[in-house]
Tab-separated table of C-alpha atoms in Angstrom:
chain	number	residue	atom	x	y	z
A	1	MET	CA	34.269	12.411	-4.907
A	2	SER	CA	32.442	9.809	-6.952
A	3	ASP	CA	31.226	10.735	-10.405
A	4	ILE	CA	28.104	8.722	-9.625
A	5	PRO	CA	26.304	11.054	-7.198
A	6	GLY	CA	24.298	9.523	-4.382
A	7	SER	CA	25.201	5.962	-5.327
A	8	TYR	CA	28.149	4.670	-3.337
A	9	ASN	CA	31.310	5.755	-1.593
A	10	MET	CA	34.240	6.087	-3.923
A	11	ARG	CA	36.499	4.134	-1.601
A	12	THR	CA	34.666	0.923	-2.503
A	13	ASN	CA	35.990	1.306	-6.014
A	14	GLU	CA	39.646	2.069	-5.326
A	15	ASP	CA	41.297	-1.124	-6.534
A	16	THR	CA	38.492	-2.966	-8.238
A	17	ASN	CA	38.295	-1.433	-11.693
A	18	PRO	CA	37.577	-4.250	-14.146
A	19	ASP	CA	40.116	-5.067	-16.782
A	20	GLU	CA	39.894	-6.927	-20.029
A	21	ASP	CA	40.922	-10.183	-18.346
A	22	GLY	CA	38.128	-10.003	-15.831
A	23	GLY	CA	40.548	-9.314	-12.988
A	24	ALA	CA	37.867	-7.707	-10.888
A	25	GLU	CA	36.219	-11.089	-10.341
A	26	SER	CA	38.774	-11.917	-7.662
A	27	GLN	CA	37.932	-8.672	-5.857
A	28	PHE	CA	34.324	-9.637	-5.162
A	29	ARG	CA	33.537	-10.247	-1.537
A	30	GLU	CA	32.647	-13.740	-0.424
A	31	ASP	CA	30.825	-12.507	2.662
A	32	TRP	CA	28.502	-9.563	3.213
A	33	ASP	CA	25.811	-8.548	5.678
A	34	ALA	CA	22.815	-7.032	3.934
A	35	ASP	CA	21.194	-6.263	7.292
A	36	THR	CA	23.722	-3.473	7.817
A	37	TRP	CA	22.614	-1.611	4.674
A	38	SER	CA	19.810	0.911	4.952
A	39	GLU	CA	20.420	3.084	1.878
A	40	GLY	CA	22.314	3.054	-1.395
A	41	GLU	CA	25.394	4.756	0.021
A	42	ASP	CA	25.880	1.879	2.483
A	43	VAL	CA	26.290	-0.713	-0.265
A	44	PRO	CA	29.728	-1.549	-1.757
A	45	TRP	CA	28.140	-2.175	-5.151
A	46	THR	CA	31.333	-2.839	-7.099
A	47	LEU	CA	32.645	-5.325	-4.527
A	48	LEU	CA	29.616	-7.612	-4.642
A	49	PRO	CA	28.983	-10.688	-6.795
A	50	VAL	CA	25.577	-11.043	-8.415
A	51	GLU	CA	24.187	-12.828	-5.345
A	52	GLY	CA	25.270	-9.895	-3.214
A	53	LEU	CA	23.636	-7.432	-5.580
A	54	VAL	CA	20.383	-9.384	-5.277
A	55	ASP	CA	20.587	-9.115	-1.478
A	56	ALA	CA	21.410	-5.423	-1.757
A	57	TYR	CA	18.452	-4.824	-4.058
A	58	ARG	CA	16.081	-6.463	-1.598
A	59	SER	CA	17.593	-4.650	1.382
A	60	VAL	CA	17.705	-1.070	0.111
A	61	VAL	CA	15.855	-0.776	-3.204
A	62	VAL	CA	12.657	-2.647	-2.317
A	63	PRO	CA	11.952	-0.549	0.822
A	64	GLU	CA	12.364	2.588	-1.293
A	65	LEU	CA	9.909	1.233	-3.865
A	66	ARG	CA	7.365	0.550	-1.142
A	67	ALA	CA	7.895	4.010	0.312
A	68	ASP	CA	7.002	5.389	-3.109
A	69	GLY	CA	3.790	3.373	-3.070
A	70	GLU	CA	5.041	0.789	-5.549
A	71	SER	CA	4.830	-2.985	-5.279
A	72	ALA	CA	7.997	-4.785	-4.212
A	73	ASP	CA	7.724	-6.675	-7.507
A	74	SER	CA	7.474	-3.590	-9.691
A	75	ARG	CA	10.501	-3.047	-11.903
A	76	PRO	CA	12.051	0.413	-11.428
A	77	THR	CA	13.326	2.423	-14.357
A	78	HIS	CA	16.931	3.561	-14.713
A	79	ALA	CA	15.785	7.116	-14.048
A	80	TRP	CA	14.130	6.051	-10.795
A	81	LEU	CA	17.226	4.133	-9.667
A	82	SER	CA	19.424	7.111	-10.421
A	83	SER	CA	17.190	9.678	-8.720
A	84	HIS	CA	16.865	7.518	-5.593
A	85	GLY	CA	20.580	6.978	-5.102
A	86	PHE	CA	20.993	3.547	-6.708
A	87	ARG	CA	23.026	4.419	-9.767
A	88	GLY	CA	25.825	2.360	-8.243
A	89	LEU	CA	23.781	-0.769	-8.938
A	90	THR	CA	23.451	-0.158	-12.671
A	91	TYR	CA	27.087	0.958	-12.843
A	92	ALA	CA	28.306	-2.245	-11.163
A	93	LEU	CA	26.136	-4.448	-13.372
A	94	SER	CA	27.386	-2.809	-16.551
A	95	ASN	CA	31.062	-2.448	-15.697
A	96	TYR	CA	31.715	-5.399	-13.403
A	97	HIS	CA	29.221	-8.048	-14.517
A	98	ASP	CA	28.780	-7.229	-18.203
A	99	THR	CA	25.002	-7.189	-17.965
A	100	THR	CA	22.156	-4.702	-17.957
A	101	PHE	CA	19.731	-3.987	-15.159
A	102	GLY	CA	16.927	-5.419	-17.304
A	103	GLU	CA	18.755	-8.728	-17.691
A	104	PHE	CA	19.663	-8.764	-14.001
A	105	TYR	CA	16.055	-8.130	-13.008
A	106	ALA	CA	14.631	-10.742	-15.383
A	107	GLN	CA	17.066	-13.452	-14.275
A	108	HIS	CA	17.163	-12.848	-10.538
A	109	LEU	CA	14.242	-10.693	-9.391
A	110	ASP	CA	11.250	-11.069	-11.708
A	111	SER	CA	8.472	-12.861	-9.836
A	112	GLY	CA	6.357	-13.252	-12.965
A	113	GLU	CA	3.396	-11.010	-13.639
A	114	SER	CA	0.346	-11.897	-15.653
A	115	ASP	CA	0.432	-11.074	-19.356
A	116	ASP	CA	-1.875	-8.092	-18.952
A	117	GLY	CA	0.514	-6.414	-16.537
A	118	TYR	CA	-1.536	-6.977	-13.368
A	119	ASP	CA	0.483	-8.452	-10.527
A	120	TRP	CA	-1.849	-10.931	-8.816
A	121	PRO	CA	-1.302	-11.029	-5.040
A	122	VAL	CA	-1.536	-14.854	-4.996
A	123	ASP	CA	0.410	-17.439	-6.964
A	124	ASP	CA	-2.249	-20.118	-7.405
A	125	GLU	CA	-2.370	-20.584	-11.183
A	126	GLU	CA	-5.829	-22.168	-11.235
A	127	THR	CA	-7.327	-19.227	-9.361
A	128	ILE	CA	-5.649	-16.699	-11.644
A	129	ASP	CA	-6.657	-18.594	-14.796
A	130	LEU	CA	-10.311	-18.842	-13.742
A	131	CYS	CA	-10.447	-15.183	-12.728
A	132	GLU	CA	-9.026	-14.185	-16.106
A	133	GLN	CA	-11.459	-16.549	-17.860
A	134	TYR	CA	-14.372	-14.959	-16.001
A	135	LEU	CA	-13.204	-11.463	-16.947
A	136	GLU	CA	-12.606	-12.387	-20.582
A	137	VAL	CA	-15.993	-14.057	-21.080
A	138	ARG	CA	-17.967	-11.346	-19.291
A	139	ALA	CA	-16.065	-8.540	-21.014
A	140	ASP	CA	-16.805	-10.078	-24.398
A	141	ARG	CA	-20.486	-10.760	-23.764
A	142	ARG	CA	-21.272	-7.565	-21.895
A	143	SER	CA	-18.996	-5.221	-23.866
A	144	TRP	CA	-17.072	-4.080	-20.822
A	145	LYS	CA	-14.636	-1.255	-21.412
A	146	PRO	CA	-10.971	-1.840	-20.505
A	147	ARG	CA	-11.322	0.388	-17.442
A	148	THR	CA	-14.191	-1.803	-16.219
A	149	VAL	CA	-12.153	-4.970	-16.642
A	150	GLU	CA	-9.213	-3.463	-14.769
A	151	SER	CA	-11.414	-2.393	-11.860
A	152	LYS	CA	-13.018	-5.816	-11.599
A	153	ARG	CA	-9.633	-7.553	-11.776
A	154	TYR	CA	-8.396	-5.352	-8.966
A	155	ARG	CA	-11.418	-6.283	-6.801
A	156	LEU	CA	-10.922	-10.004	-7.359
A	157	GLY	CA	-7.244	-9.652	-6.518
A	158	ARG	CA	-8.042	-7.691	-3.362
A	159	TYR	CA	-10.360	-10.444	-2.169
A	160	ALA	CA	-7.870	-13.170	-3.097
A	161	ARG	CA	-5.244	-11.522	-0.938
A	162	ALA	CA	-7.642	-11.170	2.001
A	163	HIS	CA	-8.674	-14.826	1.612
A	164	TRP	CA	-5.047	-15.913	1.667
A	165	GLU	CA	-4.216	-13.727	4.684
A	166	ALA	CA	-7.288	-14.893	6.607
A	167	THR	CA	-7.132	-18.620	5.833
A	168	GLY	CA	-3.616	-19.361	4.605
A	169	GLU	CA	-5.106	-20.755	1.382
A	170	GLU	CA	-4.227	-19.066	-1.908
A	171	SER	CA	-6.784	-20.967	-3.979
A	172	LEU	CA	-10.285	-19.525	-4.260
A	173	VAL	CA	-11.599	-22.653	-5.956
A	174	ALA	CA	-10.044	-25.732	-4.333
A	175	ALA	CA	-12.625	-25.876	-1.531
A	176	VAL	CA	-15.668	-25.357	-3.774
A	177	LYS	CA	-15.003	-27.774	-6.625
A	178	PRO	CA	-17.819	-30.262	-7.286
A	179	ASP	CA	-15.627	-33.125	-6.046
A	180	ALA	CA	-13.985	-31.254	-3.154
A	181	ASP	CA	-13.793	-32.943	0.235
A	182	THR	CA	-14.357	-29.633	2.015
A	183	MET	CA	-17.731	-29.294	3.721
A	184	ALA	CA	-19.953	-26.439	2.554
A	185	HIS	CA	-19.971	-24.742	5.948
A	186	GLU	CA	-16.164	-24.763	5.977
A	187	ALA	CA	-15.933	-23.045	2.590
A	188	ILE	CA	-18.520	-20.481	3.673
A	189	GLY	CA	-16.581	-19.961	6.894
A	190	ASP	CA	-13.400	-19.244	4.941
A	191	ALA	CA	-15.253	-16.721	2.782
A	192	SER	CA	-16.676	-15.106	5.897
A	193	ASP	CA	-13.193	-14.841	7.423
A	194	ALA	CA	-11.897	-13.165	4.267
A	195	ALA	CA	-14.818	-10.728	4.214
A	196	ARG	CA	-14.332	-9.861	7.882
A	197	ARG	CA	-10.674	-9.179	7.235
A	198	LEU	CA	-11.584	-6.772	4.451
A	199	ASP	CA	-14.263	-5.235	6.648
A	200	GLY	CA	-11.572	-4.303	9.132
A	201	GLU	CA	-9.479	-2.568	6.485
A	202	ILE	CA	-11.825	-0.720	4.127
A	203	GLY	CA	-15.188	1.029	4.204
A	204	ARG	CA	-18.527	-0.589	3.483
A	205	SER	CA	-19.098	1.023	0.113
A	206	ARG	CA	-15.881	-0.356	-1.324
A	207	LEU	CA	-16.282	-3.693	0.456
A	208	SER	CA	-19.748	-4.078	-1.049
A	209	ARG	CA	-18.313	-3.713	-4.567
A	210	ILE	CA	-15.612	-6.290	-3.887
A	211	ILE	CA	-18.024	-8.822	-2.382
A	212	GLY	CA	-20.439	-8.289	-5.281
A	213	GLU	CA	-17.689	-9.005	-7.804
A	214	VAL	CA	-16.607	-12.164	-6.011
A	215	ASP	CA	-20.229	-13.297	-5.844
A	216	ALA	CA	-20.528	-12.875	-9.628
A	217	PHE	CA	-17.256	-14.762	-10.107
A	218	TYR	CA	-18.486	-17.761	-8.118
A	219	ASP	CA	-21.846	-17.701	-9.916
A	220	PHE	CA	-19.869	-17.884	-13.151
A	221	LEU	CA	-18.006	-20.970	-11.902
A	222	VAL	CA	-21.164	-22.670	-10.636
A	223	GLY	CA	-22.945	-22.015	-13.928
A	224	ARG	CA	-20.156	-23.822	-15.779
A	225	ARG	CA	-19.965	-26.626	-13.215
A	226	LEU	CA	-16.466	-25.580	-12.267
A	227	ALA	CA	-17.702	-25.116	-8.711
A	228	GLY	CA	-20.424	-26.793	-6.737
A	229	LEU	CA	-20.968	-23.929	-4.322
A	230	ASN	CA	-20.895	-20.145	-4.162
A	231	PRO	CA	-19.514	-19.542	-0.644
A	232	ILE	CA	-20.096	-15.786	-0.814
A	233	LYS	CA	-23.819	-16.006	-1.509
A	234	PRO	CA	-24.937	-16.775	2.091
A	235	ILE	CA	-22.980	-13.855	3.544
A	236	ARG	CA	-23.292	-11.204	0.838
A	237	ALA	CA	-26.253	-9.493	2.475
A	238	ASP	CA	-24.123	-8.895	5.575
A	239	TYR	CA	-21.760	-6.697	3.601
A	240	THR	CA	-23.965	-4.429	1.534
A	241	ALA	CA	-23.173	-0.727	1.506
A	242	ASP	CA	-26.048	0.106	3.867
A	243	SER	CA	-25.890	-2.940	6.152
A	244	ARG	CA	-25.336	-2.248	9.827
A	245	ALA	CA	-24.872	-4.703	12.659
A	246	GLU	CA	-26.995	-4.350	15.776
A	247	ASP	CA	-25.453	-2.046	18.319
A	248	ASP	CA	-24.498	-4.840	20.692
A	249	GLY	CA	-20.888	-3.850	21.209
A	250	SER	CA	-19.630	-6.052	18.404
A	251	ASP	CA	-17.379	-4.783	15.625
A	252	ALA	CA	-19.049	-6.567	12.733
A	253	SER	CA	-19.745	-3.277	10.974
A	254	ASN	CA	-16.718	-1.210	10.032
A	255	PRO	CA	-17.790	1.940	8.204
A	256	SER	CA	-15.411	4.735	7.401
A	257	LEU	CA	-15.730	8.462	7.858
A	258	ASP	CA	-16.724	10.483	4.823
A	259	ALA	CA	-15.218	13.797	3.759
A	260	ASP	CA	-18.016	15.823	5.372
A	261	THR	CA	-17.457	14.161	8.754
A	262	VAL	CA	-13.702	14.674	8.560
A	263	ARG	CA	-14.316	18.320	7.677
A	264	SER	CA	-16.578	18.712	10.708
A	265	LEU	CA	-14.015	17.156	13.051
A	266	ALA	CA	-11.237	19.331	11.663
A	267	GLY	CA	-13.492	22.356	12.034
A	268	VAL	CA	-13.914	21.954	15.800
A	269	ALA	CA	-10.226	21.205	16.423
A	270	ASP	CA	-9.031	24.526	17.882
A	271	SER	CA	-5.633	23.531	19.286
A	272	THR	CA	-2.466	22.234	17.664
A	273	ARG	CA	-2.964	19.011	19.609
A	274	ASP	CA	-6.472	18.363	18.343
A	275	GLU	CA	-5.631	19.477	14.818
A	276	LEU	CA	-2.750	17.008	14.689
A	277	VAL	CA	-4.893	14.174	16.078
A	278	VAL	CA	-7.448	14.594	13.289
A	279	MET	CA	-4.752	15.006	10.647
A	280	ALA	CA	-2.752	11.967	11.765
A	281	LEU	CA	-5.798	9.696	11.877
A	282	CYS	CA	-7.663	10.886	8.791
A	283	GLY	CA	-5.078	12.706	6.699
A	284	TRP	CA	-2.168	10.308	7.180
A	285	GLY	CA	-4.081	7.089	7.871
A	286	LEU	CA	-2.220	6.217	11.074
A	287	ARG	CA	-3.354	3.882	13.845
A	288	THR	CA	-4.117	5.326	17.277
A	289	ASN	CA	-1.048	3.705	18.836
A	290	GLU	CA	1.108	5.161	16.049
A	291	VAL	CA	-0.383	8.597	16.683
A	292	ALA	CA	0.288	8.348	20.417
A	293	ARG	CA	3.956	7.481	19.803
A	294	LEU	CA	4.689	10.122	17.159
A	295	ARG	CA	8.087	11.735	17.696
A	296	VAL	CA	9.635	14.683	15.900
A	297	SER	CA	12.665	12.608	14.869
A	298	GLN	CA	10.395	10.414	12.717
A	299	PHE	CA	9.669	13.257	10.317
A	300	VAL	CA	11.816	14.156	7.336
A	301	LEU	CA	10.589	17.577	6.250
A	302	GLU	CA	13.371	18.699	3.924
A	303	GLY	CA	12.529	18.966	0.257
A	304	ASP	CA	9.221	18.603	-1.513
A	305	ASP	CA	8.504	15.061	-0.323
A	306	PRO	CA	8.202	15.023	3.497
A	307	THR	CA	7.781	11.605	5.100
A	308	ILE	CA	7.195	9.832	8.420
A	309	ALA	CA	9.547	6.947	9.216
A	310	PHE	CA	8.630	3.976	11.420
A	311	ASP	CA	11.120	1.508	12.885
A	312	GLU	CA	8.468	-1.208	13.082
A	313	ARG	CA	5.043	-1.128	11.513
A	314	LYS	CA	2.329	-3.780	11.223
A	315	ASN	CA	1.034	-4.408	7.686
A	316	GLY	CA	2.336	-1.194	6.215
A	317	PRO	CA	5.319	0.569	4.692
A	318	SER	CA	8.106	1.785	6.993
A	319	ARG	CA	7.757	5.291	5.557
A	320	VAL	CA	4.570	7.258	4.935
A	321	SER	CA	4.435	10.328	2.715
A	322	LEU	CA	2.981	13.521	4.148
A	323	LEU	CA	0.809	14.566	1.257
A	324	PHE	CA	-1.071	17.052	3.382
A	325	GLY	CA	-0.979	18.693	6.792
A	326	ARG	CA	2.619	19.836	6.948
A	327	GLU	CA	1.606	23.251	8.312
A	328	ILE	CA	-0.363	21.627	11.138
A	329	LEU	CA	2.626	19.462	12.041
A	330	GLU	CA	5.026	22.399	12.005
A	331	ALA	CA	2.677	24.472	14.177
A	332	ARG	CA	2.578	21.663	16.740
A	333	ILE	CA	6.365	21.328	16.740
A	334	GLU	CA	6.807	25.092	17.100
A	335	GLU	CA	4.470	25.167	20.090
A	336	LEU	CA	6.132	22.227	21.860
A	337	ALA	CA	9.630	23.546	21.170
A	338	THR	CA	8.965	26.443	23.562
A	339	ARG	CA	8.846	24.004	26.490
A	340	ASP	CA	12.153	23.640	28.324
A	341	ASP	CA	11.552	19.964	29.104
A	342	TRP	CA	10.285	18.854	25.682
A	343	ASP	CA	11.971	15.624	24.555
A	344	GLY	CA	10.507	15.223	21.078
A	345	TRP	CA	7.178	13.446	21.605
A	346	LEU	CA	4.374	15.187	19.720
A	347	PHE	CA	1.885	14.093	22.385
A	348	PRO	CA	4.044	14.164	25.528
A	349	SER	CA	2.960	12.977	28.961
A	350	SER	CA	4.801	13.760	32.200
A	351	ARG	CA	2.908	10.992	33.999
A	352	SER	CA	3.890	8.203	31.606
A	353	GLU	CA	7.162	6.283	31.890
A	354	SER	CA	7.350	6.177	28.100
A	355	GLY	CA	7.157	9.950	27.883
A	356	HIS	CA	4.133	9.948	25.567
A	357	VAL	CA	0.385	9.508	25.975
A	358	ALA	CA	-1.334	6.133	25.634
A	359	ARG	CA	-3.569	5.155	22.718
A	360	GLY	CA	-6.547	5.437	25.073
A	361	THR	CA	-5.819	9.126	25.476
A	362	ILE	CA	-5.918	9.595	21.705
A	363	ASN	CA	-9.276	7.784	21.716
A	364	ASP	CA	-10.570	10.112	24.438
A	365	TRP	CA	-9.468	13.243	22.591
A	366	PHE	CA	-11.066	11.989	19.388
A	367	ASP	CA	-14.271	11.176	21.290
A	368	SER	CA	-14.424	14.716	22.632
A	369	LEU	CA	-14.069	16.119	19.124
A	370	VAL	CA	-16.881	13.850	17.934
A	371	ASP	CA	-19.152	15.157	20.691
A	372	GLU	CA	-18.312	18.765	19.897
A	373	ALA	CA	-18.830	18.285	16.154
A	374	ASP	CA	-22.072	16.360	16.801
A	375	VAL	CA	-21.427	13.840	14.015
A	376	SER	CA	-22.343	10.194	13.532
A	377	VAL	CA	-21.718	7.433	11.001
A	378	GLY	CA	-24.656	5.194	10.191
A	379	GLY	CA	-26.319	6.177	13.439
A	380	ARG	CA	-23.245	5.244	15.459
A	381	LYS	CA	-20.583	7.292	17.176
A	382	PRO	CA	-17.440	7.538	15.012
A	383	LEU	CA	-14.312	5.752	16.205
A	384	PRO	CA	-10.678	6.718	15.500
A	385	LYS	CA	-10.156	3.702	13.236
A	386	MET	CA	-12.868	5.052	10.940
A	387	GLY	CA	-10.496	7.916	10.170
A	388	ARG	CA	-7.875	5.445	9.030
A	389	ARG	CA	-10.478	3.747	6.827
A	390	PHE	CA	-11.343	7.123	5.315
A	391	TRP	CA	-7.729	7.395	4.164
A	392	TYR	CA	-7.687	3.877	2.700
A	393	ASP	CA	-11.030	4.355	0.971
A	394	ALA	CA	-9.720	7.558	-0.599
A	395	TYR	CA	-6.533	5.817	-1.711
A	396	SER	CA	-8.459	2.887	-3.194
A	397	ASP	CA	-10.721	5.271	-5.083
A	398	VAL	CA	-7.670	7.062	-6.473
A	399	LEU	CA	-6.254	3.758	-7.723
A	400	GLU	CA	-9.498	2.883	-9.470
A	401	GLU	CA	-9.649	6.364	-10.939
A	402	ILE	CA	-6.134	5.971	-12.367
A	403	ILE	CA	-6.943	2.527	-13.728
A	404	GLY	CA	-10.019	3.978	-15.393
A	405	GLU	CA	-8.133	6.875	-16.956
A	406	VAL	CA	-5.333	4.658	-18.205
A	407	GLY	CA	-7.852	2.093	-19.450
A	408	GLU	CA	-9.369	4.715	-21.739
A	409	ILE	CA	-5.914	5.546	-23.076
A	410	ALA	CA	-5.261	1.847	-23.641
A	411	ALA	CA	-8.490	1.515	-25.606
A	412	GLU	CA	-7.644	4.509	-27.782
A	413	GLN	CA	-4.132	3.232	-28.456
A	414	GLY	CA	-5.228	-0.340	-29.136
A	415	SER	CA	-3.332	-1.734	-26.130
A	416	SER	CA	-4.564	-4.919	-24.485
A	417	GLY	CA	-5.319	-3.268	-21.181
A	418	ALA	CA	-4.513	-0.568	-18.649
A	419	GLY	CA	-1.837	-2.783	-17.138
A	420	VAL	CA	0.182	-2.612	-20.347
A	421	VAL	CA	0.008	1.182	-20.453
A	422	LEU	CA	0.848	1.441	-16.760
A	423	ASP	CA	3.913	-0.773	-17.102
A	424	ASP	CA	5.207	0.158	-20.542
A	425	TYR	CA	4.379	3.828	-20.947
A	426	LEU	CA	4.121	5.363	-17.492
A	427	SER	CA	7.269	5.641	-15.414
A	428	PRO	CA	7.144	4.843	-11.685
A	429	GLU	CA	7.565	8.573	-11.067
A	430	ARG	CA	4.541	9.400	-13.224
A	431	LYS	CA	2.353	6.756	-11.559
A	432	ARG	CA	3.441	7.994	-8.159
A	433	THR	CA	2.643	11.581	-9.135
A	434	MET	CA	-0.835	10.558	-10.294
A	435	ARG	CA	-1.510	8.782	-6.993
A	436	ARG	CA	-0.195	11.665	-4.913
A	437	ASP	CA	-2.139	14.302	-6.859
A	438	GLY	CA	-5.348	12.295	-6.530
A	439	MET	CA	-4.889	11.899	-2.781
A	440	ARG	CA	-4.060	15.576	-2.315
A	441	ARG	CA	-7.303	16.562	-4.042
A	442	ARG	CA	-9.329	14.349	-1.729
A	443	LEU	CA	-7.529	15.484	1.400
A	444	GLU	CA	-7.837	19.138	0.426
A	445	ALA	CA	-11.578	18.634	0.019
A	446	ALA	CA	-11.863	17.070	3.476
A	447	PHE	CA	-9.584	19.592	5.216
A	448	GLU	CA	-10.571	22.603	3.123
A	449	ASN	CA	-10.363	25.037	6.039
A	450	LYS	CA	-6.985	23.752	7.191
């Protein structure tokens, strides 16, 4: 057995022990297939050159980071690598490449974060510089606390990412410069596309705060003649917290459920099927098609950190943590397991070729629960996707809460910002624990009777 538990198979190290003359160099593989590696134990760490270790890191370490709720660009600690089965990486770097993980990361993996520790989701330097200039000037003149600056930076970054995803343009300023060739209606159209994208992902209350911050940012640029137009101004009124589109069948308004509504829906769910539908949509943040296709083999329930695994998932991590609702899941599995013909689908259908119900069936079940609970959102009938937005709103609020708490610590310690404290003083495990605890509190409040 290997003396490096959970890292790699000992047979990969049989004849490759390094010697003083660097003899192990000739043992490194010239070819490798990173697509065949799914976890640390699959990787022949000590047989790989540095380029192979980079591929291995991206193939097995990055997915694990994302599963823990971390950015792919976040640098893991040695403790995290060891506890997640990647001690073979640090061992190979030290004993076969005469380098540390820190040096390896800095030279081959570091994508370059801003000085304050915030990892901007776009790379356009002009956009980042102007956002930081706006924050610095306003913070100085209005005596913003560090937690306020961090929250506002996060909102600007969230919009920048949506703008990039919606338009393909990373710059928030190129189209609005005084000498830009872009027509005003085009710049406003891009801003509208970005706002609509956000509107499909988060609730109105949070969206309103983001749009308000971006509006203030563009006003700042216009006031200093760094921009000739504020493209958010004409559309801001469409995205206020209490704005609602006319009920004409369009999807321009995308509110989320609140905790009281989720509690009401959970309260009328009197079967394991209905309980799991509400939990999967609101407690796990899944899409209706993902709920319809849930299978028992996707769930890893051993240990204290149960997860759901997805082979393919649009715009999301391949694994989702079950922070709440394990008892409801287990009750559903126990009930289905009594059926002689059960093949693992949590919402089976004998009439479907796939073996599971369609997303439309999940919609119908949810609609029946809405009718029974007699609830509405902004005068409209709740939709399943509003449950998913409830989850994302809760998660976003937890992130801002953490940033605020850490910002106060940063101020007391004389640090330059919450980002510094988050990166330098809080381990990935600690940050993950803070996020998970915050989400559990919110989910417990919404599902208090479950």
